[in-house]
Amino acid sequence: MLLAIDCGNTNTVFSIWDGEKFLCTLRTSTHHARTADAYFTWYSTLVKHYGIEVDITDVIISSTVPRVVFNLRVFADRFFGCRPLVVGKPDCLLPANPRVDEGTQVGPDRLVNTAGAFDRFGGDLVVVDFGTATTFDVVAHDGAYVGGVIAPGVNLSLEALHLAAAALPHVDISKPQKVIGTHTVECIQSGVFWGYVGLVREICERIKAEAGVPMKVISTGGLAPLFQQAADLFDEFEDDLTMHGLTVIHRYNKENGST
Ligand SMILES: Nc1ncnc2c1ncn2[C@@H]1O[C@H](COP(=O)(O)OP(=O)(O)OP(=O)(O)O)[C@@H](O)[C@H]1O
Ligand SMILES: CC(C)(CO)[C@@H](O)C(=O)NCCC(=O)O
Ligand SMILES: [K+]
């Protein structure tokens, strides 16, 4: 069975894939200093709790934090006796190679989202992922990542206001009832919420105009449904796009690679 690991700048998610469905999803915060033994203590406690102590034969990792890959490799080797596939490394094949400026290191999460979205929806897509950053990945007709947009993440923007301005509290994102806030929290929520609605709409319109072909907009990430409530920003929402993309890349390497 496959253990798929999606390591973002904020959260690390482990999912066990039995070839047809995910058996469980485990989430922890990302810490570069977490050791292989610490990962295993956490992992084994939870799988035992859920009663899914299965035999892991394969591990695939996507990490936007380069430093965590070492400990995750040790974890895979020590506890499952396998050499993980690491997205973005030369020995991990992609269904379509990215077309970007030479020397550019595309975030592995964006490559994985691209593969997952192309598998689900075909080509000519914009994938909007609301993670630590809000990213827009442009997927060409043949499934290649051909560039995109990186904007600050929603929670990052809220946190930045709180950190930089002495009188501004920490605020959780939510959809305000109106635009004109009548207290501080409402003013901040309005700025970030409606600001992001505008940001997403403007960027998607400009991407489509620049690409010159009709494109579907796919959203993913924890905050996507919240933004969809407000406006028709997306054609499709896909909860587990990154995890799905990891299974697609794993299968592609099984069929075409040396692993
Ligand atoms: N309704 C909500 N209100 C506030 N926060 C939410 C809500 N729904 C989800 N979230 C949070 O949104 C964040 C987005 O989750 P997601 O897994 O997409 O990205 P992330 O883990 O923050 O980023 P990365 O993958 O870059 O580490 C999570 O921290 C999640 O707890
Ligand atoms: C943009 C983030 C932080 C989003 O997780 C990640 O994809 C990343 O670190 N990317 C590297 C630069 C790039 O994708 O062009
Ligand atoms: K993510």
PDB file of C-alpha atoms and ligand atoms in Angstrom:
ATOM      1  CA  MET A   1       0.000   0.000   0.000  1.00  0.00           C
ATOM      2  CA  LEU A   2       1.046   3.552  -0.706  1.00  0.00           C
ATOM      3  CA  LEU A   3       1.769   6.217   1.875  1.00  0.00           C
ATOM      4  CA  ALA A   4       1.445   9.653   0.243  1.00  0.00           C
ATOM      5  CA  ILE A   5       3.033  12.575   2.092  1.00  0.00           C
ATOM      6  CA  ASP A   6       2.226  16.203   1.267  1.00  0.00           C
ATOM      7  CA  CYS A   7       4.480  18.492   3.228  1.00  0.00           C
ATOM      8  CA  GLY A   8       3.512  22.174   2.997  1.00  0.00           C
ATOM      9  CA  ASN A   9       5.050  25.163   4.727  1.00  0.00           C
ATOM     10  CA  THR A  10       2.330  25.038   7.409  1.00  0.00           C
ATOM     11  CA  ASN A  11       0.958  21.499   7.495  1.00  0.00           C
ATOM     12  CA  THR A  12       2.162  18.002   6.668  1.00  0.00           C
ATOM     13  CA  VAL A  13      -0.487  15.484   5.585  1.00  0.00           C
ATOM     14  CA  PHE A  14      -0.064  11.693   5.394  1.00  0.00           C
ATOM     15  CA  SER A  15      -2.645   9.592   3.526  1.00  0.00           C
ATOM     16  CA  ILE A  16      -2.771   5.834   2.991  1.00  0.00           C
ATOM     17  CA  TRP A  17      -3.949   4.820  -0.496  1.00  0.00           C
ATOM     18  CA  ASP A  18      -5.112   1.237  -1.070  1.00  0.00           C
ATOM     19  CA  GLY A  19      -5.209   1.605  -4.864  1.00  0.00           C
ATOM     20  CA  GLU A  20      -8.849   2.698  -4.937  1.00  0.00           C
ATOM     21  CA  LYS A  21      -9.444   4.935  -1.952  1.00  0.00           C
ATOM     22  CA  PHE A  22      -7.724   6.724   0.896  1.00  0.00           C
ATOM     23  CA  LEU A  23      -7.990   4.727   4.122  1.00  0.00           C
ATOM     24  CA  CYS A  24      -7.088   7.653   6.366  1.00  0.00           C
ATOM     25  CA  THR A  25      -5.619  11.141   6.411  1.00  0.00           C
ATOM     26  CA  LEU A  26      -3.319  12.296   9.217  1.00  0.00           C
ATOM     27  CA  ARG A  27      -2.332  15.937   9.662  1.00  0.00           C
ATOM     28  CA  THR A  28       0.456  17.533  11.675  1.00  0.00           C
ATOM     29  CA  SER A  29       2.254  20.859  11.577  1.00  0.00           C
ATOM     30  CA  THR A  30       5.434  21.037   9.522  1.00  0.00           C
ATOM     31  CA  HIS A  31       8.680  21.095  11.525  1.00  0.00           C
ATOM     32  CA  HIS A  32      11.987  20.641   9.776  1.00  0.00           C
ATOM     33  CA  ALA A  33      13.569  19.304  12.960  1.00  0.00           C
ATOM     34  CA  ARG A  34      11.090  16.416  13.426  1.00  0.00           C
ATOM     35  CA  THR A  35      13.032  13.159  13.308  1.00  0.00           C
ATOM     36  CA  ALA A  36      12.149   9.896  11.555  1.00  0.00           C
ATOM     37  CA  ASP A  37      11.464   8.333  14.964  1.00  0.00           C
ATOM     38  CA  ALA A  38       9.116  11.176  15.910  1.00  0.00           C
ATOM     39  CA  TYR A  39       7.191  10.772  12.642  1.00  0.00           C
ATOM     40  CA  PHE A  40       6.808   7.073  13.336  1.00  0.00           C
ATOM     41  CA  THR A  41       5.624   7.544  16.933  1.00  0.00           C
ATOM     42  CA  TRP A  42       2.926   9.934  15.715  1.00  0.00           C
ATOM     43  CA  TYR A  43       1.998   7.826  12.677  1.00  0.00           C
ATOM     44  CA  SER A  44       1.831   4.471  14.467  1.00  0.00           C
ATOM     45  CA  THR A  45      -0.275   5.863  17.320  1.00  0.00           C
ATOM     46  CA  LEU A  46      -2.865   7.225  14.901  1.00  0.00           C
ATOM     47  CA  VAL A  47      -3.087   4.225  12.559  1.00  0.00           C
ATOM     48  CA  LYS A  48      -3.514   2.018  15.612  1.00  0.00           C
ATOM     49  CA  HIS A  49      -6.221   4.321  16.911  1.00  0.00           C
ATOM     50  CA  TYR A  50      -8.075   4.085  13.565  1.00  0.00           C
ATOM     51  CA  GLY A  51      -7.483   0.320  13.348  1.00  0.00           C
ATOM     52  CA  ILE A  52      -5.692   0.489   9.998  1.00  0.00           C
ATOM     53  CA  GLU A  53      -2.326  -1.084  10.660  1.00  0.00           C
ATOM     54  CA  VAL A  54      -1.583  -1.892   7.017  1.00  0.00           C
ATOM     55  CA  ASP A  55       1.602  -2.903   5.242  1.00  0.00           C
ATOM     56  CA  ILE A  56       3.182   0.124   3.534  1.00  0.00           C
ATOM     57  CA  THR A  57       5.244  -0.904   0.508  1.00  0.00           C
ATOM     58  CA  ASP A  58       5.618   2.459  -1.264  1.00  0.00           C
ATOM     59  CA  VAL A  59       6.087   6.058  -0.158  1.00  0.00           C
ATOM     60  CA  ILE A  60       5.767   9.222  -2.268  1.00  0.00           C
ATOM     61  CA  ILE A  61       6.686  12.653  -0.908  1.00  0.00           C
ATOM     62  CA  SER A  62       5.953  16.181  -2.095  1.00  0.00           C
ATOM     63  CA  SER A  63       7.669  18.764   0.060  1.00  0.00           C
ATOM     64  CA  THR A  64       7.750  22.540  -0.297  1.00  0.00           C
ATOM     65  CA  VAL A  65      10.240  22.537   2.596  1.00  0.00           C
ATOM     66  CA  PRO A  66      13.489  20.988   1.325  1.00  0.00           C
ATOM     67  CA  ARG A  67      14.900  20.376   4.818  1.00  0.00           C
ATOM     68  CA  VAL A  68      12.191  17.908   5.883  1.00  0.00           C
ATOM     69  CA  VAL A  69      12.907  15.508   3.032  1.00  0.00           C
ATOM     70  CA  PHE A  70      15.944  13.995   4.722  1.00  0.00           C
ATOM     71  CA  ASN A  71      14.035  12.869   7.823  1.00  0.00           C
ATOM     72  CA  LEU A  72      11.097  11.636   5.735  1.00  0.00           C
ATOM     73  CA  ARG A  73      13.497   9.552   3.620  1.00  0.00           C
ATOM     74  CA  VAL A  74      14.952   8.014   6.789  1.00  0.00           C
ATOM     75  CA  PHE A  75      11.396   7.388   8.053  1.00  0.00           C
ATOM     76  CA  ALA A  76      10.454   5.514   4.846  1.00  0.00           C
ATOM     77  CA  ASP A  77      13.650   3.505   4.832  1.00  0.00           C
ATOM     78  CA  ARG A  78      13.763   2.626   8.542  1.00  0.00           C
ATOM     79  CA  PHE A  79      10.116   1.729   9.098  1.00  0.00           C
ATOM     80  CA  PHE A  80       8.882   0.520   5.704  1.00  0.00           C
ATOM     81  CA  GLY A  81      12.123  -0.580   4.080  1.00  0.00           C
ATOM     82  CA  CYS A  82      11.484   1.474   0.978  1.00  0.00           C
ATOM     83  CA  ARG A  83      13.093   4.234  -1.016  1.00  0.00           C
ATOM     84  CA  PRO A  84      10.530   7.009  -1.431  1.00  0.00           C
ATOM     85  CA  LEU A  85       9.714   8.787  -4.670  1.00  0.00           C
ATOM     86  CA  VAL A  86      10.344  12.485  -4.122  1.00  0.00           C
ATOM     87  CA  VAL A  87       8.485  14.834  -6.479  1.00  0.00           C
ATOM     88  CA  GLY A  88      10.829  17.301  -8.136  1.00  0.00           C
ATOM     89  CA  LYS A  89      13.864  14.992  -7.949  1.00  0.00           C
ATOM     90  CA  PRO A  90      15.250  13.767 -11.277  1.00  0.00           C
ATOM     91  CA  ASP A  91      14.293  10.121 -10.679  1.00  0.00           C
ATOM     92  CA  CYS A  92      10.624  11.012 -10.150  1.00  0.00           C
ATOM     93  CA  LEU A  93       8.992  11.165 -13.590  1.00  0.00           C
ATOM     94  CA  LEU A  94       6.063  13.493 -14.275  1.00  0.00           C
ATOM     95  CA  PRO A  95       3.255  12.691 -16.723  1.00  0.00           C
ATOM     96  CA  ALA A  96       4.144  15.995 -18.473  1.00  0.00           C
ATOM     97  CA  ASN A  97       7.273  18.079 -18.024  1.00  0.00           C
ATOM     98  CA  PRO A  98       6.851  21.706 -16.904  1.00  0.00           C
ATOM     99  CA  ARG A  99       7.568  24.423 -19.459  1.00  0.00           C
ATOM    100  CA  VAL A 100       9.191  27.224 -17.448  1.00  0.00           C
ATOM    101  CA  ASP A 101      12.358  29.327 -17.588  1.00  0.00           C
ATOM    102  CA  GLU A 102      15.543  27.301 -17.384  1.00  0.00           C
ATOM    103  CA  GLY A 103      16.793  26.830 -13.819  1.00  0.00           C
ATOM    104  CA  THR A 104      13.358  27.457 -12.258  1.00  0.00           C
ATOM    105  CA  GLN A 105      12.434  25.151  -9.385  1.00  0.00           C
ATOM    106  CA  VAL A 106       8.664  24.809  -9.529  1.00  0.00           C
ATOM    107  CA  GLY A 107       7.104  24.039  -6.128  1.00  0.00           C
ATOM    108  CA  PRO A 108       6.476  20.277  -5.967  1.00  0.00           C
ATOM    109  CA  ASP A 109       2.944  20.922  -4.648  1.00  0.00           C
ATOM    110  CA  ARG A 110       2.200  22.832  -7.851  1.00  0.00           C
ATOM    111  CA  LEU A 111       3.524  19.968 -10.004  1.00  0.00           C
ATOM    112  CA  VAL A 112       1.402  17.526  -8.010  1.00  0.00           C
ATOM    113  CA  ASN A 113      -1.719  19.698  -8.269  1.00  0.00           C
ATOM    114  CA  THR A 114      -1.120  19.929 -12.013  1.00  0.00           C
ATOM    115  CA  ALA A 115      -0.925  16.142 -12.398  1.00  0.00           C
ATOM    116  CA  GLY A 116      -3.979  15.586 -10.193  1.00  0.00           C
ATOM    117  CA  ALA A 117      -6.089  18.220 -11.934  1.00  0.00           C
ATOM    118  CA  PHE A 118      -5.157  17.030 -15.451  1.00  0.00           C
ATOM    119  CA  ASP A 119      -6.092  13.479 -14.504  1.00  0.00           C
ATOM    120  CA  ARG A 120      -9.494  14.614 -13.187  1.00  0.00           C
ATOM    121  CA  PHE A 121     -10.435  17.374 -15.622  1.00  0.00           C
ATOM    122  CA  GLY A 122      -8.160  17.226 -18.688  1.00  0.00           C
ATOM    123  CA  GLY A 123      -6.122  20.191 -19.938  1.00  0.00           C
ATOM    124  CA  ASP A 124      -6.494  23.981 -20.131  1.00  0.00           C
ATOM    125  CA  LEU A 125      -6.990  24.599 -16.423  1.00  0.00           C
ATOM    126  CA  VAL A 126      -6.194  27.105 -13.719  1.00  0.00           C
ATOM    127  CA  VAL A 127      -5.719  25.414 -10.332  1.00  0.00           C
ATOM    128  CA  VAL A 128      -6.170  27.746  -7.365  1.00  0.00           C
ATOM    129  CA  ASP A 129      -4.725  26.345  -4.106  1.00  0.00           C
ATOM    130  CA  PHE A 130      -5.430  28.160  -0.829  1.00  0.00           C
ATOM    131  CA  GLY A 131      -2.457  27.010   1.265  1.00  0.00           C
ATOM    132  CA  THR A 132       0.271  28.965   3.048  1.00  0.00           C
ATOM    133  CA  ALA A 133       0.487  30.851  -0.235  1.00  0.00           C
ATOM    134  CA  THR A 134      -2.423  31.209  -2.633  1.00  0.00           C
ATOM    135  CA  THR A 135      -1.114  29.738  -5.859  1.00  0.00           C
ATOM    136  CA  PHE A 136      -2.501  29.682  -9.380  1.00  0.00           C
ATOM    137  CA  ASP A 137      -1.111  26.895 -11.556  1.00  0.00           C
ATOM    138  CA  VAL A 138      -1.727  27.037 -15.280  1.00  0.00           C
ATOM    139  CA  VAL A 139      -2.131  23.587 -16.873  1.00  0.00           C
ATOM    140  CA  ALA A 140      -1.781  23.456 -20.669  1.00  0.00           C
ATOM    141  CA  HIS A 141      -3.835  21.305 -23.076  1.00  0.00           C
ATOM    142  CA  ASP A 142      -1.281  18.465 -22.752  1.00  0.00           C
ATOM    143  CA  GLY A 143      -1.181  18.511 -18.931  1.00  0.00           C
ATOM    144  CA  ALA A 144       2.091  20.437 -18.580  1.00  0.00           C
ATOM    145  CA  TYR A 145       2.563  23.074 -15.890  1.00  0.00           C
ATOM    146  CA  VAL A 146       3.305  26.243 -17.856  1.00  0.00           C
ATOM    147  CA  GLY A 147       3.540  28.850 -15.101  1.00  0.00           C
ATOM    148  CA  GLY A 148       1.220  30.714 -12.788  1.00  0.00           C
ATOM    149  CA  VAL A 149       0.880  33.195  -9.982  1.00  0.00           C
ATOM    150  CA  ILE A 150       1.940  33.220  -6.312  1.00  0.00           C
ATOM    151  CA  ALA A 151       0.048  35.486  -3.882  1.00  0.00           C
ATOM    152  CA  PRO A 152       0.278  35.637  -0.082  1.00  0.00           C
ATOM    153  CA  GLY A 153      -1.965  33.110   1.637  1.00  0.00           C
ATOM    154  CA  VAL A 154      -5.167  34.139   3.382  1.00  0.00           C
ATOM    155  CA  ASN A 155      -4.023  33.188   6.885  1.00  0.00           C
ATOM    156  CA  LEU A 156      -0.617  34.746   6.218  1.00  0.00           C
ATOM    157  CA  SER A 157      -2.232  38.074   5.303  1.00  0.00           C
ATOM    158  CA  LEU A 158      -4.329  38.026   8.485  1.00  0.00           C
ATOM    159  CA  GLU A 159      -1.282  37.157  10.581  1.00  0.00           C
ATOM    160  CA  ALA A 160       0.833  39.868   8.940  1.00  0.00           C
ATOM    161  CA  LEU A 161      -1.715  42.549   9.882  1.00  0.00           C
ATOM    162  CA  HIS A 162      -1.752  41.336  13.471  1.00  0.00           C
ATOM    163  CA  LEU A 163       2.048  41.182  13.710  1.00  0.00           C
ATOM    164  CA  ALA A 164       2.691  44.577  12.127  1.00  0.00           C
ATOM    165  CA  ALA A 165      -0.042  46.674  13.726  1.00  0.00           C
ATOM    166  CA  ALA A 166      -0.148  46.930  17.524  1.00  0.00           C
ATOM    167  CA  ALA A 167      -3.923  47.544  17.700  1.00  0.00           C
ATOM    168  CA  LEU A 168      -4.999  44.806  15.279  1.00  0.00           C
ATOM    169  CA  PRO A 169      -5.969  41.473  16.868  1.00  0.00           C
ATOM    170  CA  HIS A 170      -5.545  38.007  15.411  1.00  0.00           C
ATOM    171  CA  VAL A 171      -8.667  37.329  13.352  1.00  0.00           C
ATOM    172  CA  ASP A 172      -9.961  34.120  11.777  1.00  0.00           C
ATOM    173  CA  ILE A 173     -11.140  34.331   8.209  1.00  0.00           C
ATOM    174  CA  SER A 174     -14.880  34.283   7.620  1.00  0.00           C
ATOM    175  CA  LYS A 175     -17.329  35.774   5.155  1.00  0.00           C
ATOM    176  CA  PRO A 176     -18.523  39.127   6.530  1.00  0.00           C
ATOM    177  CA  GLN A 177     -22.196  39.990   6.024  1.00  0.00           C
ATOM    178  CA  LYS A 178     -21.341  43.376   4.569  1.00  0.00           C
ATOM    179  CA  VAL A 179     -18.358  45.239   3.145  1.00  0.00           C
ATOM    180  CA  ILE A 180     -18.353  48.250   5.479  1.00  0.00           C
ATOM    181  CA  GLY A 181     -17.188  46.854   8.831  1.00  0.00           C
ATOM    182  CA  THR A 182     -18.438  48.603  11.971  1.00  0.00           C
ATOM    183  CA  HIS A 183     -15.834  47.107  14.315  1.00  0.00           C
ATOM    184  CA  THR A 184     -12.162  46.211  13.895  1.00  0.00           C
ATOM    185  CA  VAL A 185     -12.598  42.466  13.429  1.00  0.00           C
ATOM    186  CA  GLU A 186     -15.265  42.993  10.768  1.00  0.00           C
ATOM    187  CA  CYS A 187     -13.079  45.567   8.988  1.00  0.00           C
ATOM    188  CA  ILE A 188     -10.169  43.101   8.814  1.00  0.00           C
ATOM    189  CA  GLN A 189     -12.381  40.220   7.695  1.00  0.00           C
ATOM    190  CA  SER A 190     -13.871  42.411   5.013  1.00  0.00           C
ATOM    191  CA  GLY A 191     -10.495  43.541   3.726  1.00  0.00           C
ATOM    192  CA  VAL A 192      -9.081  40.053   3.495  1.00  0.00           C
ATOM    193  CA  PHE A 193     -12.218  38.205   2.401  1.00  0.00           C
ATOM    194  CA  TRP A 194     -13.460  40.609  -0.286  1.00  0.00           C
ATOM    195  CA  GLY A 195      -9.874  41.428  -1.211  1.00  0.00           C
ATOM    196  CA  TYR A 196      -9.242  37.758  -2.005  1.00  0.00           C
ATOM    197  CA  VAL A 197     -12.484  37.429  -3.938  1.00  0.00           C
ATOM    198  CA  GLY A 198     -11.291  40.312  -6.103  1.00  0.00           C
ATOM    199  CA  LEU A 199      -7.751  38.940  -6.345  1.00  0.00           C
ATOM    200  CA  VAL A 200      -8.935  35.519  -7.494  1.00  0.00           C
ATOM    201  CA  ARG A 201     -11.401  36.943 -10.018  1.00  0.00           C
ATOM    202  CA  GLU A 202      -8.924  39.412 -11.523  1.00  0.00           C
ATOM    203  CA  ILE A 203      -6.063  36.936 -11.786  1.00  0.00           C
ATOM    204  CA  CYS A 204      -8.219  34.204 -13.338  1.00  0.00           C
ATOM    205  CA  GLU A 205      -9.646  36.648 -15.892  1.00  0.00           C
ATOM    206  CA  ARG A 206      -6.190  37.851 -16.835  1.00  0.00           C
ATOM    207  CA  ILE A 207      -4.792  34.309 -17.085  1.00  0.00           C
ATOM    208  CA  LYS A 208      -7.622  33.307 -19.425  1.00  0.00           C
ATOM    209  CA  ALA A 209      -7.151  36.432 -21.553  1.00  0.00           C
ATOM    210  CA  GLU A 210      -3.397  35.856 -21.789  1.00  0.00           C
ATOM    211  CA  ALA A 211      -3.770  32.151 -22.584  1.00  0.00           C
ATOM    212  CA  GLY A 212      -6.365  32.926 -25.238  1.00  0.00           C
ATOM    213  CA  VAL A 213      -8.226  29.610 -24.822  1.00  0.00           C
ATOM    214  CA  PRO A 214     -11.232  28.700 -22.647  1.00  0.00           C
ATOM    215  CA  MET A 215     -10.030  27.392 -19.291  1.00  0.00           C
ATOM    216  CA  LYS A 216     -11.708  25.718 -16.339  1.00  0.00           C
ATOM    217  CA  VAL A 217     -10.880  27.067 -12.883  1.00  0.00           C
ATOM    218  CA  ILE A 218     -10.394  24.378 -10.219  1.00  0.00           C
ATOM    219  CA  SER A 219     -10.088  25.228  -6.542  1.00  0.00           C
ATOM    220  CA  THR A 220      -8.498  23.238  -3.749  1.00  0.00           C
ATOM    221  CA  GLY A 221      -7.329  23.771  -0.162  1.00  0.00           C
ATOM    222  CA  GLY A 222      -9.206  24.261   3.098  1.00  0.00           C
ATOM    223  CA  LEU A 223     -10.497  27.735   2.330  1.00  0.00           C
ATOM    224  CA  ALA A 224     -11.789  27.141  -1.197  1.00  0.00           C
ATOM    225  CA  PRO A 225     -15.421  26.410  -0.166  1.00  0.00           C
ATOM    226  CA  LEU A 226     -15.545  29.614   1.881  1.00  0.00           C
ATOM    227  CA  PHE A 227     -14.644  31.688  -1.181  1.00  0.00           C
ATOM    228  CA  GLN A 228     -16.986  29.779  -3.449  1.00  0.00           C
ATOM    229  CA  GLN A 229     -19.852  30.798  -1.102  1.00  0.00           C
ATOM    230  CA  ALA A 230     -19.322  34.415  -2.023  1.00  0.00           C
ATOM    231  CA  ALA A 231     -19.110  34.382  -5.770  1.00  0.00           C
ATOM    232  CA  ASP A 232     -18.925  32.074  -8.754  1.00  0.00           C
ATOM    233  CA  LEU A 233     -15.156  32.003  -8.809  1.00  0.00           C
ATOM    234  CA  PHE A 234     -14.577  28.328  -9.623  1.00  0.00           C
ATOM    235  CA  ASP A 235     -15.925  25.745 -12.070  1.00  0.00           C
ATOM    236  CA  GLU A 236     -14.951  22.817  -9.850  1.00  0.00           C
ATOM    237  CA  PHE A 237     -13.832  22.245  -6.261  1.00  0.00           C
ATOM    238  CA  GLU A 238     -11.581  19.328  -5.415  1.00  0.00           C
ATOM    239  CA  ASP A 239     -10.918  18.681  -1.758  1.00  0.00           C
ATOM    240  CA  ASP A 240      -8.028  16.252  -2.123  1.00  0.00           C
ATOM    241  CA  LEU A 241      -6.346  17.429  -5.308  1.00  0.00           C
ATOM    242  CA  THR A 242      -2.782  17.267  -3.952  1.00  0.00           C
ATOM    243  CA  MET A 243      -3.280  13.762  -2.530  1.00  0.00           C
ATOM    244  CA  HIS A 244      -4.923  12.634  -5.762  1.00  0.00           C
ATOM    245  CA  GLY A 245      -1.986  14.081  -7.728  1.00  0.00           C
ATOM    246  CA  LEU A 246       0.465  12.104  -5.593  1.00  0.00           C
ATOM    247  CA  THR A 247      -1.322   8.830  -6.460  1.00  0.00           C
ATOM    248  CA  VAL A 248      -1.292   9.814 -10.162  1.00  0.00           C
ATOM    249  CA  ILE A 249       2.466  10.494 -10.132  1.00  0.00           C
ATOM    250  CA  HIS A 250       3.142   7.310  -8.164  1.00  0.00           C
ATOM    251  CA  ARG A 251       1.160   5.214 -10.658  1.00  0.00           C
ATOM    252  CA  TYR A 252       2.905   6.912 -13.586  1.00  0.00           C
ATOM    253  CA  ASN A 253       6.323   6.032 -12.127  1.00  0.00           C
ATOM    254  CA  LYS A 254       5.256   2.427 -11.481  1.00  0.00           C
ATOM    255  CA  GLU A 255       4.215   2.095 -15.115  1.00  0.00           C
ATOM    256  CA  ASN A 256       7.019   4.084 -16.753  1.00  0.00           C
ATOM    257  CA  GLY A 257       9.887   4.492 -14.313  1.00  0.00           C
ATOM    258  CA  SER A 258      12.565   2.396 -12.752  1.00  0.00           C
ATOM    259  CA  THR A 259      10.881   2.190  -9.322  1.00  0.00           C
TER     260      THR A 259
HETATM  261  N1  LIG B   1     -13.310  27.809   7.628  1.00  0.00           N
HETATM  262  C1  LIG B   1     -12.038  27.959   7.948  1.00  0.00           C
HETATM  263  N2  LIG B   1     -11.644  29.018   8.672  1.00  0.00           N
HETATM  264  C2  LIG B   1     -10.355  29.200   8.976  1.00  0.00           C
HETATM  265  N3  LIG B   1      -9.371  28.367   8.580  1.00  0.00           N
HETATM  266  C3  LIG B   1      -9.712  27.293   7.851  1.00  0.00           C
HETATM  267  C4  LIG B   1     -11.047  27.022   7.482  1.00  0.00           C
HETATM  268  N4  LIG B   1     -11.056  25.868   6.741  1.00  0.00           N
HETATM  269  C5  LIG B   1      -9.790  25.467   6.664  1.00  0.00           C
HETATM  270  N5  LIG B   1      -8.977  26.310   7.315  1.00  0.00           N
HETATM  271  C6  LIG B   1      -7.526  26.280   7.419  1.00  0.00           C
HETATM  272  O1  LIG B   1      -7.058  26.660   6.157  1.00  0.00           O
HETATM  273  C7  LIG B   1      -5.755  26.189   5.973  1.00  0.00           C
HETATM  274  C8  LIG B   1      -5.659  25.669   4.577  1.00  0.00           C
HETATM  275  O2  LIG B   1      -5.434  24.317   4.560  1.00  0.00           O
HETATM  276  P1  LIG B   1      -4.502  23.647   3.500  1.00  0.00           P
HETATM  277  O3  LIG B   1      -4.261  22.272   3.958  1.00  0.00           O
HETATM  278  O4  LIG B   1      -5.102  23.863   2.155  1.00  0.00           O
HETATM  279  O5  LIG B   1      -3.194  24.517   3.517  1.00  0.00           O
HETATM  280  P2  LIG B   1      -2.071  24.658   4.652  1.00  0.00           P
HETATM  281  O6  LIG B   1      -1.882  23.340   5.285  1.00  0.00           O
HETATM  282  O7  LIG B   1      -2.371  25.820   5.538  1.00  0.00           O
HETATM  283  O8  LIG B   1      -0.887  25.098   3.741  1.00  0.00           O
HETATM  284  P3  LIG B   1       0.349  24.273   3.230  1.00  0.00           P
HETATM  285  O9  LIG B   1      -0.183  23.124   2.431  1.00  0.00           O
HETATM  286  O10 LIG B   1       1.070  25.271   2.411  1.00  0.00           O
HETATM  287  O11 LIG B   1       1.035  23.824   4.475  1.00  0.00           O
HETATM  288  C9  LIG B   1      -5.507  25.178   7.088  1.00  0.00           C
HETATM  289  O12 LIG B   1      -4.622  25.729   8.027  1.00  0.00           O
HETATM  290  C10 LIG B   1      -6.896  24.955   7.697  1.00  0.00           C
HETATM  291  O13 LIG B   1      -6.846  24.678   9.073  1.00  0.00           O
HETATM  292  C1  LIG B   2       4.575  28.763  -3.627  1.00  0.00           C
HETATM  293  C2  LIG B   2       4.644  27.650  -2.618  1.00  0.00           C
HETATM  294  C3  LIG B   2       5.197  28.172  -1.290  1.00  0.00           C
HETATM  295  C4  LIG B   2       3.194  27.161  -2.381  1.00  0.00           C
HETATM  296  O1  LIG B   2       3.142  26.113  -1.493  1.00  0.00           O
HETATM  297  C5  LIG B   2       5.497  26.463  -3.150  1.00  0.00           C
HETATM  298  O2  LIG B   2       4.915  25.948  -4.296  1.00  0.00           O
HETATM  299  C6  LIG B   2       6.923  26.863  -3.434  1.00  0.00           C
HETATM  300  O3  LIG B   2       7.711  26.970  -2.547  1.00  0.00           O
HETATM  301  N1  LIG B   2       7.231  27.085  -4.747  1.00  0.00           N
HETATM  302  C7  LIG B   2       8.535  27.410  -5.252  1.00  0.00           C
HETATM  303  C8  LIG B   2       8.519  28.452  -6.317  1.00  0.00           C
HETATM  304  C9  LIG B   2       7.582  28.190  -7.480  1.00  0.00           C
HETATM  305  O4  LIG B   2       6.705  27.324  -7.437  1.00  0.00           O
HETATM  306  O5  LIG B   2       7.724  28.882  -8.507  1.00  0.00           O
HETATM  307  K     K B   3      -1.711  22.515   0.520  1.00  0.00           K
END
